[in-house]
Amino acid sequence: MNSLTARQTEVLEFIRDEIATRGMPPTVSE
């Protein structure tokens, strides 16, 4: 289960980075 959490965090960070690059507010639902 730790792997899943780590993977989710990586995906979230990637999405956040993508949003930051676009300059848009984060709209990711947990």
Coordinates of N, CA and C in Angstrom, one line a residue:
M1 N 0.8 -1.2 0.0 CA 0.0 0.0 0.0 C 0.9 1.3 0.0
N2 N 2.1 1.1 0.6 CA 3.0 2.3 0.6 C 3.3 2.7 -0.9
S3 N 3.5 1.7 -1.7 CA 3.8 2.0 -3.1 C 2.7 2.8 -3.8
L4 N 1.5 2.4 -3.5 CA 0.3 3.2 -4.1 C 0.4 4.6 -3.6
T5 N 0.6 4.9 -2.3 CA 0.7 6.2 -1.8 C 1.8 7.0 -2.5
A6 N 3.0 6.4 -2.6 CA 4.1 7.0 -3.3 C 3.8 7.4 -4.7
R7 N 3.1 6.4 -5.4 CA 2.8 6.7 -6.8 C 1.7 7.8 -6.9
Q8 N 0.8 7.8 -6.0 CA -0.3 8.9 -6.0 C 0.4 10.2 -5.8
T9 N 1.4 10.2 -4.9 CA 2.1 11.5 -4.6 C 2.8 12.0 -5.8
E10 N 3.5 11.0 -6.5 CA 4.2 11.4 -7.7 C 3.3 11.9 -8.8
V11 N 2.2 11.3 -9.0 CA 1.2 11.8 -10.0 C 0.7 13.1 -9.6
L12 N 0.4 13.3 -8.3 CA -0.2 14.6 -7.8 C 0.9 15.7 -8.1
E13 N 2.1 15.4 -7.7 CA 3.2 16.4 -7.9 C 3.3 16.7 -9.4
F14 N 3.2 15.7 -10.3 CA 3.4 15.9 -11.7 C 2.2 16.8 -12.2
I15 N 1.0 16.5 -11.7 CA -0.1 17.4 -12.1 C 0.0 18.8 -11.6
R16 N 0.5 18.9 -10.4 CA 0.6 20.2 -9.8 C 1.7 21.0 -10.6
D17 N 2.7 20.3 -11.0 CA 3.8 21.0 -11.8 C 3.2 21.4 -13.1
E18 N 2.4 20.6 -13.7 CA 1.8 20.9 -15.0 C 0.9 22.1 -14.8
I19 N 0.1 22.2 -13.8 CA -0.8 23.3 -13.6 C 0.1 24.6 -13.3
A20 N 1.1 24.4 -12.5 CA 1.9 25.6 -12.1 C 2.5 26.1 -13.4
T21 N 2.9 25.2 -14.3 CA 3.5 25.7 -15.6 C 2.5 26.5 -16.4
R22 N 1.3 26.0 -16.4 CA 0.2 26.7 -17.1 C -0.2 28.0 -16.4
G23 N 0.0 28.0 -15.1 CA -0.4 29.2 -14.4 C -1.8 29.2 -14.0
M24 N -2.3 28.0 -13.8 CA -3.8 27.8 -13.5 C -3.9 27.4 -12.0
P25 N -5.0 27.7 -11.4 CA -5.2 27.3 -10.0 C -5.4 25.8 -9.9
P26 N -4.9 25.2 -8.9 CA -5.0 23.7 -8.7 C -6.5 23.3 -8.5
T27 N -7.0 22.4 -9.3 CA -8.3 22.0 -9.2 C -8.4 20.4 -9.2
V28 N -7.5 19.9 -8.3 CA -7.4 18.4 -8.2 C -8.2 17.9 -7.0
S29 N -9.1 17.0 -7.2 CA -9.9 16.5 -6.1 C -9.2 15.3 -5.5
E30 N -9.2 15.2 -4.1 CA -8.6 14.1 -3.5 C -9.6 13.0 -3.5

